[in-house]
PDB file of C-alpha atoms in Angstrom:
ATOM      1  CA  UNK P   1     -16.132 -14.312  12.398  1.00 61.00           C
ATOM      2  CA  UNK P   2     -17.355 -12.599  15.506  1.00 70.00           C
ATOM      3  CA  UNK P   3     -18.288  -8.899  15.363  1.00 75.00           C
ATOM      4  CA  UNK P   4     -15.421  -7.930  17.620  1.00 81.00           C
ATOM      5  CA  UNK P   5     -12.814  -9.713  15.415  1.00 84.00           C
ATOM      6  CA  UNK P   6     -14.523  -8.178  12.368  1.00 83.00           C
ATOM      7  CA  UNK P   7     -14.083  -4.704  13.829  1.00 88.00           C
ATOM      8  CA  UNK P   8     -10.515  -5.422  14.915  1.00 93.00           C
ATOM      9  CA  UNK P   9      -9.682  -6.441  11.349  1.00 93.00           C
ATOM     10  CA  UNK P  10     -10.760  -3.017  10.006  1.00 93.00           C
ATOM     11  CA  UNK P  11      -8.909  -1.222  12.787  1.00 94.00           C
ATOM     12  CA  UNK P  12      -5.725  -3.011  11.739  1.00 96.00           C
ATOM     13  CA  UNK P  13      -6.368  -1.965   8.055  1.00 95.00           C
ATOM     14  CA  UNK P  14      -7.212   1.598   8.996  1.00 94.00           C
ATOM     15  CA  UNK P  15      -4.097   1.994  11.172  1.00 96.00           C
ATOM     16  CA  UNK P  16      -1.872   0.434   8.479  1.00 96.00           C
ATOM     17  CA  UNK P  17      -3.291   2.691   5.765  1.00 94.00           C
ATOM     18  CA  UNK P  18      -2.959   5.737   8.033  1.00 94.00           C
ATOM     19  CA  UNK P  19       0.703   4.948   8.536  1.00 96.00           C
ATOM     20  CA  UNK P  20       1.143   4.610   4.747  1.00 94.00           C
ATOM     21  CA  UNK P  21      -0.345   8.113   4.557  1.00 91.00           C
ATOM     22  CA  UNK P  22       2.439   9.653   6.580  1.00 93.00           C
ATOM     23  CA  UNK P  23       5.163   8.481   4.244  1.00 90.00           C
ATOM     24  CA  UNK P  24       5.379  11.973   2.788  1.00 87.00           C
ATOM     25  CA  UNK P  25       7.120  13.146   5.933  1.00 90.00           C
ATOM     26  CA  UNK P  26      10.094  10.932   5.409  1.00 92.00           C
ATOM     27  CA  UNK P  27      10.172  11.232   1.683  1.00 89.00           C
ATOM     28  CA  UNK P  28      10.338  15.057   1.938  1.00 87.00           C
ATOM     29  CA  UNK P  29      13.237  14.930   4.335  1.00 92.00           C
ATOM     30  CA  UNK P  30      15.277  12.366   2.365  1.00 90.00           C
ATOM     31  CA  UNK P  31      14.567  14.175  -0.903  1.00 86.00           C
ATOM     32  CA  UNK P  32      15.993  17.363   0.577  1.00 89.00           C
ATOM     33  CA  UNK P  33      19.030  15.304   1.700  1.00 88.00           C
ATOM     34  CA  UNK P  34      19.692  14.630  -1.969  1.00 85.00           C
ATOM     35  CA  UNK P  35      18.301  11.017  -2.453  1.00 85.00           C
ATOM     36  CA  UNK P  36      16.472  10.171  -5.610  1.00 81.00           C
ATOM     37  CA  UNK P  37      12.987   8.645  -5.648  1.00 82.00           C
ATOM     38  CA  UNK P  38      14.210   5.167  -6.447  1.00 81.00           C
ATOM     39  CA  UNK P  39      17.007   5.474  -3.835  1.00 84.00           C
ATOM     40  CA  UNK P  40      14.389   6.289  -1.286  1.00 87.00           C
ATOM     41  CA  UNK P  41      12.312   3.259  -2.234  1.00 89.00           C
ATOM     42  CA  UNK P  42      15.427   1.128  -1.918  1.00 90.00           C
ATOM     43  CA  UNK P  43      16.182   2.533   1.460  1.00 91.00           C
ATOM     44  CA  UNK P  44      12.627   1.865   2.442  1.00 93.00           C
ATOM     45  CA  UNK P  45      12.475  -1.773   1.545  1.00 94.00           C
ATOM     46  CA  UNK P  46      16.076  -2.619   2.684  1.00 94.00           C
ATOM     47  CA  UNK P  47      15.648  -0.946   6.061  1.00 96.00           C
ATOM     48  CA  UNK P  48      12.266  -2.631   6.563  1.00 97.00           C
ATOM     49  CA  UNK P  49      13.639  -6.014   5.662  1.00 97.00           C
ATOM     50  CA  UNK P  50      16.643  -5.743   8.071  1.00 97.00           C
ATOM     51  CA  UNK P  51      14.310  -4.605  10.907  1.00 98.00           C
ATOM     52  CA  UNK P  52      11.824  -7.431  10.220  1.00 98.00           C
ATOM     53  CA  UNK P  53      14.519 -10.197   9.987  1.00 98.00           C
ATOM     54  CA  UNK P  54      16.076  -9.039  13.256  1.00 97.00           C
ATOM     55  CA  UNK P  55      12.707  -8.824  15.011  1.00 97.00           C
ATOM     56  CA  UNK P  56      11.664 -12.303  13.826  1.00 97.00           C
ATOM     57  CA  UNK P  57      14.985 -13.768  14.825  1.00 96.00           C
ATOM     58  CA  UNK P  58      14.538 -12.391  18.331  1.00 96.00           C
ATOM     59  CA  UNK P  59      10.797 -13.319  18.496  1.00 94.00           C
ATOM     60  CA  UNK P  60      10.633 -16.723  16.917  1.00 96.00           C
ATOM     61  CA  UNK P  61      13.005 -18.096  14.270  1.00 96.00           C
ATOM     62  CA  UNK P  62      10.358 -20.728  13.303  1.00 96.00           C
ATOM     63  CA  UNK P  63       8.607 -17.892  11.477  1.00 97.00           C
ATOM     64  CA  UNK P  64      11.495 -17.800   9.016  1.00 96.00           C
ATOM     65  CA  UNK P  65      10.921 -21.355   7.897  1.00 96.00           C
ATOM     66  CA  UNK P  66       9.066 -21.573   4.509  1.00 96.00           C
ATOM     67  CA  UNK P  67       8.854 -24.240   1.836  1.00 96.00           C
ATOM     68  CA  UNK P  68      10.751 -23.323  -1.292  1.00 93.00           C
ATOM     69  CA  UNK P  69       7.719 -24.130  -3.418  1.00 93.00           C
ATOM     70  CA  UNK P  70       5.838 -21.250  -1.637  1.00 95.00           C
ATOM     71  CA  UNK P  71       8.505 -18.694  -2.696  1.00 95.00           C
ATOM     72  CA  UNK P  72       6.224 -17.707  -5.651  1.00 96.00           C
ATOM     73  CA  UNK P  73       3.872 -16.090  -3.104  1.00 97.00           C
ATOM     74  CA  UNK P  74       6.659 -13.855  -1.771  1.00 97.00           C
ATOM     75  CA  UNK P  75       8.021 -13.172  -5.244  1.00 97.00           C
ATOM     76  CA  UNK P  76       4.430 -12.001  -5.919  1.00 97.00           C
ATOM     77  CA  UNK P  77       4.195  -9.655  -2.912  1.00 98.00           C
ATOM     78  CA  UNK P  78       7.816  -8.481  -2.990  1.00 97.00           C
ATOM     79  CA  UNK P  79       8.705  -8.216  -6.701  1.00 96.00           C
ATOM     80  CA  UNK P  80       5.457  -8.279  -8.745  1.00 96.00           C
ATOM     81  CA  UNK P  81       3.778  -5.937  -6.193  1.00 97.00           C
ATOM     82  CA  UNK P  82       6.261  -3.798  -4.219  1.00 96.00           C
ATOM     83  CA  UNK P  83       9.007  -3.480  -6.809  1.00 93.00           C
ATOM     84  CA  UNK P  84       6.758  -3.264  -9.881  1.00 95.00           C
ATOM     85  CA  UNK P  85       4.189  -0.856  -8.498  1.00 93.00           C
ATOM     86  CA  UNK P  86       6.852   1.499  -7.227  1.00 89.00           C
ATOM     87  CA  UNK P  87       8.573   1.486 -10.700  1.00 91.00           C
ATOM     88  CA  UNK P  88       5.213   2.022 -12.405  1.00 91.00           C
ATOM     89  CA  UNK P  89       4.086   4.725  -9.968  1.00 89.00           C
ATOM     90  CA  UNK P  90       7.258   6.815 -10.278  1.00 86.00           C
ATOM     91  CA  UNK P  91       7.201   6.385 -14.071  1.00 88.00           C
ATOM     92  CA  UNK P  92       3.641   7.560 -14.134  1.00 86.00           C
ATOM     93  CA  UNK P  93       4.497  10.615 -12.052  1.00 82.00           C
ATOM     94  CA  UNK P  94       7.112  11.566 -14.784  1.00 83.00           C
ATOM     95  CA  UNK P  95       4.575  11.022 -17.580  1.00 85.00           C
ATOM     96  CA  UNK P  96       1.507  12.600 -15.995  1.00 79.00           C
ATOM     97  CA  UNK P  97       0.843  14.815 -13.037  1.00 72.00           C
ATOM     98  CA  UNK P  98       1.292  13.603  -9.453  1.00 74.00           C
ATOM     99  CA  UNK P  99      -2.399  13.877  -8.748  1.00 74.00           C
ATOM    100  CA  UNK P 100      -3.325  11.690 -11.841  1.00 77.00           C
ATOM    101  CA  UNK P 101      -0.623   9.086 -10.870  1.00 82.00           C
ATOM    102  CA  UNK P 102      -2.043   8.851  -7.351  1.00 82.00           C
ATOM    103  CA  UNK P 103      -5.518   8.421  -8.736  1.00 81.00           C
ATOM    104  CA  UNK P 104      -4.398   5.651 -11.046  1.00 85.00           C
ATOM    105  CA  UNK P 105      -2.601   3.954  -8.212  1.00 89.00           C
ATOM    106  CA  UNK P 106      -5.898   3.879  -6.323  1.00 88.00           C
ATOM    107  CA  UNK P 107      -7.592   1.807  -9.036  1.00 90.00           C
ATOM    108  CA  UNK P 108      -5.895  -1.002  -6.957  1.00 92.00           C
ATOM    109  CA  UNK P 109      -9.022  -1.834  -4.990  1.00 93.00           C
ATOM    110  CA  UNK P 110     -10.976  -2.395  -8.161  1.00 92.00           C
ATOM    111  CA  UNK P 111      -8.347  -4.855  -9.359  1.00 94.00           C
ATOM    112  CA  UNK P 112      -8.367  -6.573  -5.991  1.00 94.00           C
ATOM    113  CA  UNK P 113     -12.161  -7.009  -6.058  1.00 92.00           C
ATOM    114  CA  UNK P 114     -12.073  -8.382  -9.516  1.00 92.00           C
ATOM    115  CA  UNK P 115      -9.072 -10.717  -8.941  1.00 94.00           C
ATOM    116  CA  UNK P 116     -10.462 -11.933  -5.643  1.00 94.00           C
ATOM    117  CA  UNK P 117     -13.614 -12.892  -7.374  1.00 91.00           C
ATOM    118  CA  UNK P 118     -11.684 -15.311  -9.578  1.00 91.00           C
ATOM    119  CA  UNK P 119      -8.961 -16.584  -7.274  1.00 92.00           C
ATOM    120  CA  UNK P 120     -10.773 -16.700  -3.906  1.00 92.00           C
ATOM    121  CA  UNK P 121     -14.368 -16.864  -4.940  1.00 90.00           C
ATOM    122  CA  UNK P 122     -15.091 -13.675  -2.892  1.00 91.00           C
ATOM    123  CA  UNK P 123     -18.633 -12.524  -3.726  1.00 88.00           C
ATOM    124  CA  UNK P 124     -19.181  -9.473  -5.926  1.00 86.00           C
ATOM    125  CA  UNK P 125     -21.753  -7.582  -3.870  1.00 88.00           C
ATOM    126  CA  UNK P 126     -23.796  -4.487  -4.605  1.00 88.00           C
ATOM    127  CA  UNK P 127     -22.363  -2.711  -1.588  1.00 86.00           C
ATOM    128  CA  UNK P 128     -18.792  -3.626  -2.651  1.00 89.00           C
ATOM    129  CA  UNK P 129     -19.382  -2.234  -6.121  1.00 90.00           C
ATOM    130  CA  UNK P 130     -20.995   0.866  -4.590  1.00 91.00           C
ATOM    131  CA  UNK P 131     -18.037   1.360  -2.263  1.00 92.00           C
ATOM    132  CA  UNK P 132     -15.610   1.106  -5.317  1.00 92.00           C
ATOM    133  CA  UNK P 133     -17.599   3.840  -7.156  1.00 91.00           C
ATOM    134  CA  UNK P 134     -17.595   6.097  -4.053  1.00 92.00           C
ATOM    135  CA  UNK P 135     -13.860   5.443  -3.552  1.00 90.00           C
ATOM    136  CA  UNK P 136     -13.014   6.353  -7.187  1.00 88.00           C
ATOM    137  CA  UNK P 137     -15.156   9.589  -7.134  1.00 90.00           C
ATOM    138  CA  UNK P 138     -13.633  10.450  -3.728  1.00 89.00           C
ATOM    139  CA  UNK P 139     -10.080   9.975  -4.840  1.00 87.00           C
ATOM    140  CA  UNK P 140     -10.766  12.013  -8.058  1.00 83.00           C
ATOM    141  CA  UNK P 141     -11.765  14.971  -5.729  1.00 87.00           C
ATOM    142  CA  UNK P 142      -9.144  14.421  -3.073  1.00 85.00           C
ATOM    143  CA  UNK P 143      -6.212  14.424  -5.482  1.00 79.00           C
ATOM    144  CA  UNK P 144      -7.760  17.318  -7.427  1.00 76.00           C
ATOM    145  CA  UNK P 145      -8.072  15.741 -10.816  1.00 72.00           C
ATOM    146  CA  UNK P 146     -11.472  17.395 -10.825  1.00 68.00           C
ATOM    147  CA  UNK P 147     -12.280  20.294 -11.206  1.00 66.00           C
ATOM    148  CA  UNK P 148      -8.781  20.978 -12.627  1.00 58.00           C
ATOM    149  CA  UNK P 149      -9.113  18.321 -15.366  1.00 57.00           C
ATOM    150  CA  UNK P 150      -6.523  16.475 -17.524  1.00 53.00           C
ATOM    151  CA  UNK P 151      -4.937  18.030 -20.620  1.00 54.00           C
ATOM    152  CA  UNK P 152      -2.477  16.528 -23.074  1.00 57.00           C
ATOM    153  CA  UNK P 153      -2.669  13.173 -21.361  1.00 62.00           C
ATOM    154  CA  UNK P 154       0.145  10.713 -22.049  1.00 78.00           C
ATOM    155  CA  UNK P 155      -1.448   7.385 -22.871  1.00 82.00           C
ATOM    156  CA  UNK P 156       1.773   5.635 -21.848  1.00 89.00           C
ATOM    157  CA  UNK P 157       1.560   7.441 -18.604  1.00 84.00           C
ATOM    158  CA  UNK P 158      -2.050   6.335 -18.116  1.00 85.00           C
ATOM    159  CA  UNK P 159      -1.159   2.778 -19.003  1.00 90.00           C
ATOM    160  CA  UNK P 160       1.817   2.645 -16.595  1.00 92.00           C
ATOM    161  CA  UNK P 161      -0.371   4.373 -13.952  1.00 89.00           C
ATOM    162  CA  UNK P 162      -2.998   1.620 -14.302  1.00 92.00           C
ATOM    163  CA  UNK P 163      -0.155  -0.871 -14.096  1.00 94.00           C
ATOM    164  CA  UNK P 164       0.822   0.657 -10.674  1.00 93.00           C
ATOM    165  CA  UNK P 165      -2.704   0.126  -9.504  1.00 93.00           C
ATOM    166  CA  UNK P 166      -2.539  -3.473 -10.711  1.00 96.00           C
ATOM    167  CA  UNK P 167       0.809  -4.000  -8.966  1.00 96.00           C
ATOM    168  CA  UNK P 168      -0.515  -2.364  -5.821  1.00 95.00           C
ATOM    169  CA  UNK P 169      -3.436  -4.832  -5.911  1.00 96.00           C
ATOM    170  CA  UNK P 170      -1.222  -7.837  -6.220  1.00 97.00           C
ATOM    171  CA  UNK P 171       0.016  -7.534  -2.571  1.00 97.00           C
ATOM    172  CA  UNK P 172      -3.551  -8.313  -1.415  1.00 96.00           C
ATOM    173  CA  UNK P 173      -3.862 -11.214  -3.766  1.00 97.00           C
ATOM    174  CA  UNK P 174      -0.502 -12.931  -3.258  1.00 97.00           C
ATOM    175  CA  UNK P 175      -0.588 -11.974   0.455  1.00 97.00           C
ATOM    176  CA  UNK P 176      -3.999 -13.473   0.964  1.00 96.00           C
ATOM    177  CA  UNK P 177      -2.748 -16.718  -0.646  1.00 96.00           C
ATOM    178  CA  UNK P 178       0.376 -16.727   1.580  1.00 97.00           C
ATOM    179  CA  UNK P 179      -1.686 -16.093   4.742  1.00 97.00           C
ATOM    180  CA  UNK P 180      -3.449 -19.412   4.250  1.00 96.00           C
ATOM    181  CA  UNK P 181      -0.215 -21.082   5.387  1.00 96.00           C
ATOM    182  CA  UNK P 182       1.997 -18.417   7.053  1.00 97.00           C
ATOM    183  CA  UNK P 183       1.934 -15.930   9.892  1.00 96.00           C
ATOM    184  CA  UNK P 184       1.570 -12.203   8.791  1.00 97.00           C
ATOM    185  CA  UNK P 185       5.166 -11.595  10.067  1.00 97.00           C
ATOM    186  CA  UNK P 186       6.534 -14.329   7.800  1.00 98.00           C
ATOM    187  CA  UNK P 187       4.589 -12.840   4.806  1.00 98.00           C
ATOM    188  CA  UNK P 188       5.838  -9.304   5.251  1.00 98.00           C
ATOM    189  CA  UNK P 189       9.354 -10.265   6.109  1.00 98.00           C
ATOM    190  CA  UNK P 190       9.879 -12.296   2.972  1.00 98.00           C
ATOM    191  CA  UNK P 191       8.052  -9.642   1.029  1.00 98.00           C
ATOM    192  CA  UNK P 192      10.657  -7.108   1.847  1.00 98.00           C
ATOM    193  CA  UNK P 193      13.628  -9.538   1.651  1.00 97.00           C
ATOM    194  CA  UNK P 194      12.576 -10.479  -1.949  1.00 97.00           C
ATOM    195  CA  UNK P 195      11.944  -6.813  -2.799  1.00 97.00           C
ATOM    196  CA  UNK P 196      15.361  -5.797  -1.416  1.00 95.00           C
ATOM    197  CA  UNK P 197      17.104  -8.513  -3.454  1.00 94.00           C
ATOM    198  CA  UNK P 198      15.833  -6.872  -6.639  1.00 92.00           C
ATOM    199  CA  UNK P 199      15.909  -3.225  -5.644  1.00 90.00           C
ATOM    200  CA  UNK P 200      19.515  -3.090  -4.430  1.00 86.00           C
ATOM    201  CA  UNK P 201      21.066  -4.122  -7.816  1.00 84.00           C
ATOM    202  CA  UNK P 202      18.679  -2.303 -10.212  1.00 79.00           C
ATOM    203  CA  UNK P 203      18.025   0.925  -8.349  1.00 73.00           C
ATOM    204  CA  UNK P 204      21.480   2.339  -9.067  1.00 63.00           C
ATOM    205  CA  UNK P 205      21.735   3.409  -5.455  1.00 63.00           C
ATOM    206  CA  UNK P 206      25.150   4.945  -4.632  1.00 63.00           C
ATOM    207  CA  UNK P 207      25.333   6.497  -1.202  1.00 64.00           C
ATOM    208  CA  UNK P 208      28.594   8.161  -0.178  1.00 64.00           C
ATOM    209  CA  UNK P 209      29.778   7.851   3.443  1.00 60.00           C
ATOM    210  CA  UNK P 210      29.001  11.539   3.976  1.00 63.00           C
ATOM    211  CA  UNK P 211      25.332  10.902   3.079  1.00 68.00           C
ATOM    212  CA  UNK P 212      25.078   8.563   6.031  1.00 72.00           C
ATOM    213  CA  UNK P 213      27.016  10.500   8.591  1.00 77.00           C
ATOM    214  CA  UNK P 214      24.020  12.656   9.479  1.00 87.00           C
ATOM    215  CA  UNK P 215      21.929  11.517  12.426  1.00 90.00           C
ATOM    216  CA  UNK P 216      19.020  13.336  10.843  1.00 92.00           C
ATOM    217  CA  UNK P 217      19.243  11.219   7.674  1.00 92.00           C
ATOM    218  CA  UNK P 218      19.511   7.959   9.724  1.00 93.00           C
ATOM    219  CA  UNK P 219      16.450   8.917  11.761  1.00 96.00           C
ATOM    220  CA  UNK P 220      14.499   9.425   8.609  1.00 96.00           C
ATOM    221  CA  UNK P 221      15.719   6.233   7.038  1.00 95.00           C
ATOM    222  CA  UNK P 222      14.779   4.240  10.121  1.00 96.00           C
ATOM    223  CA  UNK P 223      11.452   6.033  10.502  1.00 97.00           C
ATOM    224  CA  UNK P 224      10.627   5.361   6.803  1.00 96.00           C
ATOM    225  CA  UNK P 225      11.483   1.657   7.201  1.00 97.00           C
ATOM    226  CA  UNK P 226       9.532   1.260  10.377  1.00 98.00           C
ATOM    227  CA  UNK P 227       6.340   3.404  10.517  1.00 97.00           C
ATOM    228  CA  UNK P 228       4.932   3.551   6.910  1.00 95.00           C
ATOM    229  CA  UNK P 229       6.621   0.293   5.917  1.00 96.00           C
ATOM    230  CA  UNK P 230       7.245  -2.541   8.372  1.00 97.00           C
ATOM    231  CA  UNK P 231       4.606  -1.587  10.905  1.00 98.00           C
ATOM    232  CA  UNK P 232       2.058  -0.350   8.301  1.00 97.00           C
ATOM    233  CA  UNK P 233       2.356  -3.559   6.212  1.00 97.00           C
ATOM    234  CA  UNK P 234       2.172  -5.734   9.354  1.00 98.00           C
ATOM    235  CA  UNK P 235      -1.072  -4.058  10.455  1.00 97.00           C
ATOM    236  CA  UNK P 236      -2.618  -4.199   7.002  1.00 97.00           C
ATOM    237  CA  UNK P 237      -1.568  -7.800   6.564  1.00 97.00           C
ATOM    238  CA  UNK P 238      -3.102  -8.679  10.002  1.00 97.00           C
ATOM    239  CA  UNK P 239      -6.366  -7.149   8.800  1.00 96.00           C
ATOM    240  CA  UNK P 240      -6.076  -8.893   5.494  1.00 96.00           C
ATOM    241  CA  UNK P 241      -5.862 -12.224   7.260  1.00 95.00           C
ATOM    242  CA  UNK P 242      -9.267 -11.627   8.877  1.00 94.00           C
ATOM    243  CA  UNK P 243     -11.374 -10.120   6.102  1.00 92.00           C
ATOM    244  CA  UNK P 244     -11.914 -10.452   2.357  1.00 92.00           C
ATOM    245  CA  UNK P 245      -9.079  -8.986   0.386  1.00 94.00           C
ATOM    246  CA  UNK P 246     -11.444  -6.781  -1.600  1.00 92.00           C
ATOM    247  CA  UNK P 247     -12.919  -5.251   1.512  1.00 92.00           C
ATOM    248  CA  UNK P 248      -9.539  -4.687   3.006  1.00 93.00           C
ATOM    249  CA  UNK P 249      -8.133  -2.898  -0.060  1.00 94.00           C
ATOM    250  CA  UNK P 250     -11.206  -0.606  -0.235  1.00 92.00           C
ATOM    251  CA  UNK P 251     -10.890   0.259   3.472  1.00 91.00           C
ATOM    252  CA  UNK P 252      -7.192   1.063   2.902  1.00 93.00           C
ATOM    253  CA  UNK P 253      -8.211   4.037   0.698  1.00 90.00           C
ATOM    254  CA  UNK P 254      -8.163   6.162   3.890  1.00 90.00           C
ATOM    255  CA  UNK P 255      -4.445   6.501   3.009  1.00 90.00           C
ATOM    256  CA  UNK P 256      -4.887   9.530   0.597  1.00 87.00           C
ATOM    257  CA  UNK P 257      -7.140  11.152   3.205  1.00 87.00           C
ATOM    258  CA  UNK P 258      -4.434  10.951   5.801  1.00 90.00           C
ATOM    259  CA  UNK P 259      -1.758  12.169   3.246  1.00 87.00           C
ATOM    260  CA  UNK P 260      -4.016  15.087   2.337  1.00 85.00           C
ATOM    261  CA  UNK P 261      -4.621  16.105   5.968  1.00 88.00           C
ATOM    262  CA  UNK P 262      -0.906  15.783   6.560  1.00 87.00           C
ATOM    263  CA  UNK P 263      -0.294  18.244   3.773  1.00 86.00           C
ATOM    264  CA  UNK P 264      -2.754  20.637   5.373  1.00 85.00           C
ATOM    265  CA  UNK P 265      -1.452  20.520   8.855  1.00 88.00           C
ATOM    266  CA  UNK P 266       2.285  19.978   8.273  1.00 85.00           C
ATOM    267  CA  UNK P 267       2.997  21.518   4.837  1.00 80.00           C
ATOM    268  CA  UNK P 268       0.321  24.269   5.009  1.00 84.00           C
ATOM    269  CA  UNK P 269      -1.600  23.016   1.920  1.00 83.00           C
ATOM    270  CA  UNK P 270      -5.050  24.584   1.434  1.00 83.00           C
ATOM    271  CA  UNK P 271      -7.945  22.064   1.655  1.00 85.00           C
ATOM    272  CA  UNK P 272     -10.541  22.807  -1.070  1.00 86.00           C
ATOM    273  CA  UNK P 273     -14.322  22.177  -0.734  1.00 89.00           C
ATOM    274  CA  UNK P 274     -14.039  19.530  -3.509  1.00 89.00           C
ATOM    275  CA  UNK P 275     -11.417  17.699  -1.433  1.00 88.00           C
ATOM    276  CA  UNK P 276     -13.657  17.757   1.643  1.00 90.00           C
ATOM    277  CA  UNK P 277     -16.447  16.264  -0.396  1.00 92.00           C
ATOM    278  CA  UNK P 278     -13.976  13.649  -1.749  1.00 90.00           C
ATOM    279  CA  UNK P 279     -12.882  12.690   1.744  1.00 90.00           C
ATOM    280  CA  UNK P 280     -16.496  12.235   2.824  1.00 92.00           C
ATOM    281  CA  UNK P 281     -17.166  10.038  -0.246  1.00 92.00           C
ATOM    282  CA  UNK P 282     -14.103   7.843   0.672  1.00 91.00           C
ATOM    283  CA  UNK P 283     -15.172   7.625   4.283  1.00 89.00           C
ATOM    284  CA  UNK P 284     -18.716   6.682   3.176  1.00 91.00           C
ATOM    285  CA  UNK P 285     -17.176   3.892   1.074  1.00 91.00           C
ATOM    286  CA  UNK P 286     -15.138   2.602   3.972  1.00 85.00           C
ATOM    287  CA  UNK P 287     -18.273   2.461   6.108  1.00 86.00           C
ATOM    288  CA  UNK P 288     -20.331   0.803   3.420  1.00 87.00           C
ATOM    289  CA  UNK P 289     -17.794  -1.913   2.736  1.00 83.00           C
ATOM    290  CA  UNK P 290     -17.746  -3.000   6.324  1.00 76.00           C
ATOM    291  CA  UNK P 291     -21.281  -4.420   6.165  1.00 72.00           C
ATOM    292  CA  UNK P 292     -20.928  -8.174   6.019  1.00 62.00           C
ATOM    293  CA  UNK P 293     -24.430  -9.004   4.683  1.00 54.00           C
ATOM    294  CA  UNK P 294     -24.833  -7.763   1.209  1.00 49.00           C
ATOM    295  CA  UNK P 295     -26.682  -8.966  -1.832  1.00 52.00           C
ATOM    296  CA  UNK P 296     -24.398 -10.805  -4.253  1.00 52.00           C
ATOM    297  CA  UNK P 297     -24.581  -9.545  -7.806  1.00 51.00           C
ATOM    298  CA  UNK P 298     -25.570 -12.304 -10.243  1.00 43.00           C
TER     299      UNK P 298
END
């Protein structure tokens, strides 16, 4: 791969992760409108799937053609990843603190690196391992697990939280496999179609007509479905199609940085010195993982 294409891949990943980081804007508004967490997730995946299907129909209907035998890849990205990690993530939030749940979710890159080693024979490099360590330490500081600490930890919450990280990682694994045969638009479209097929009946969503009469609510539903979902996943998947899944997932950890900065500038959160250090560690990991030539660990 040329250096320019290599850089472009990371730009796609960064932009996608940055868009994931602004999801709090839409969640905050929809929560205040009375929607539950799982209802918001359902609105997210359904609105994204509708947008994506309509766009692909207008762009090129050939992109909707898949072999039924390949459905497992989209079951993997849509159900095993999107649906499962959202369930596990929200369950972890209920069992442990939000900051701990976020940290456990971001064990995802470690799972990606390990699984990619077995499924795609991606090399386990010293720089990649170093980037994982920096990412973990950085996220610990960014989400303020340290120096606050963890007391009376729910081991069920920890287990489910790690499950959310595993589910989060599965998108990169199943997505990478699907990208060997299909266009990124095909991958993300069927990801959200399959996710919607499961979320609609199990989420218990019940929206009264009055809930949808507000233009403000509709703007936030459409914004949620497009910016941090359809567009974000498209950009990340484009980057994933160009670089190793392990490197892409590590680079995507700029998401909590964006979310934290959003909290500072929009919600008036106070940024601590520890969080600044954590951000620098994550950024260092992102820079480190971009180096293509690294010694493979034996």
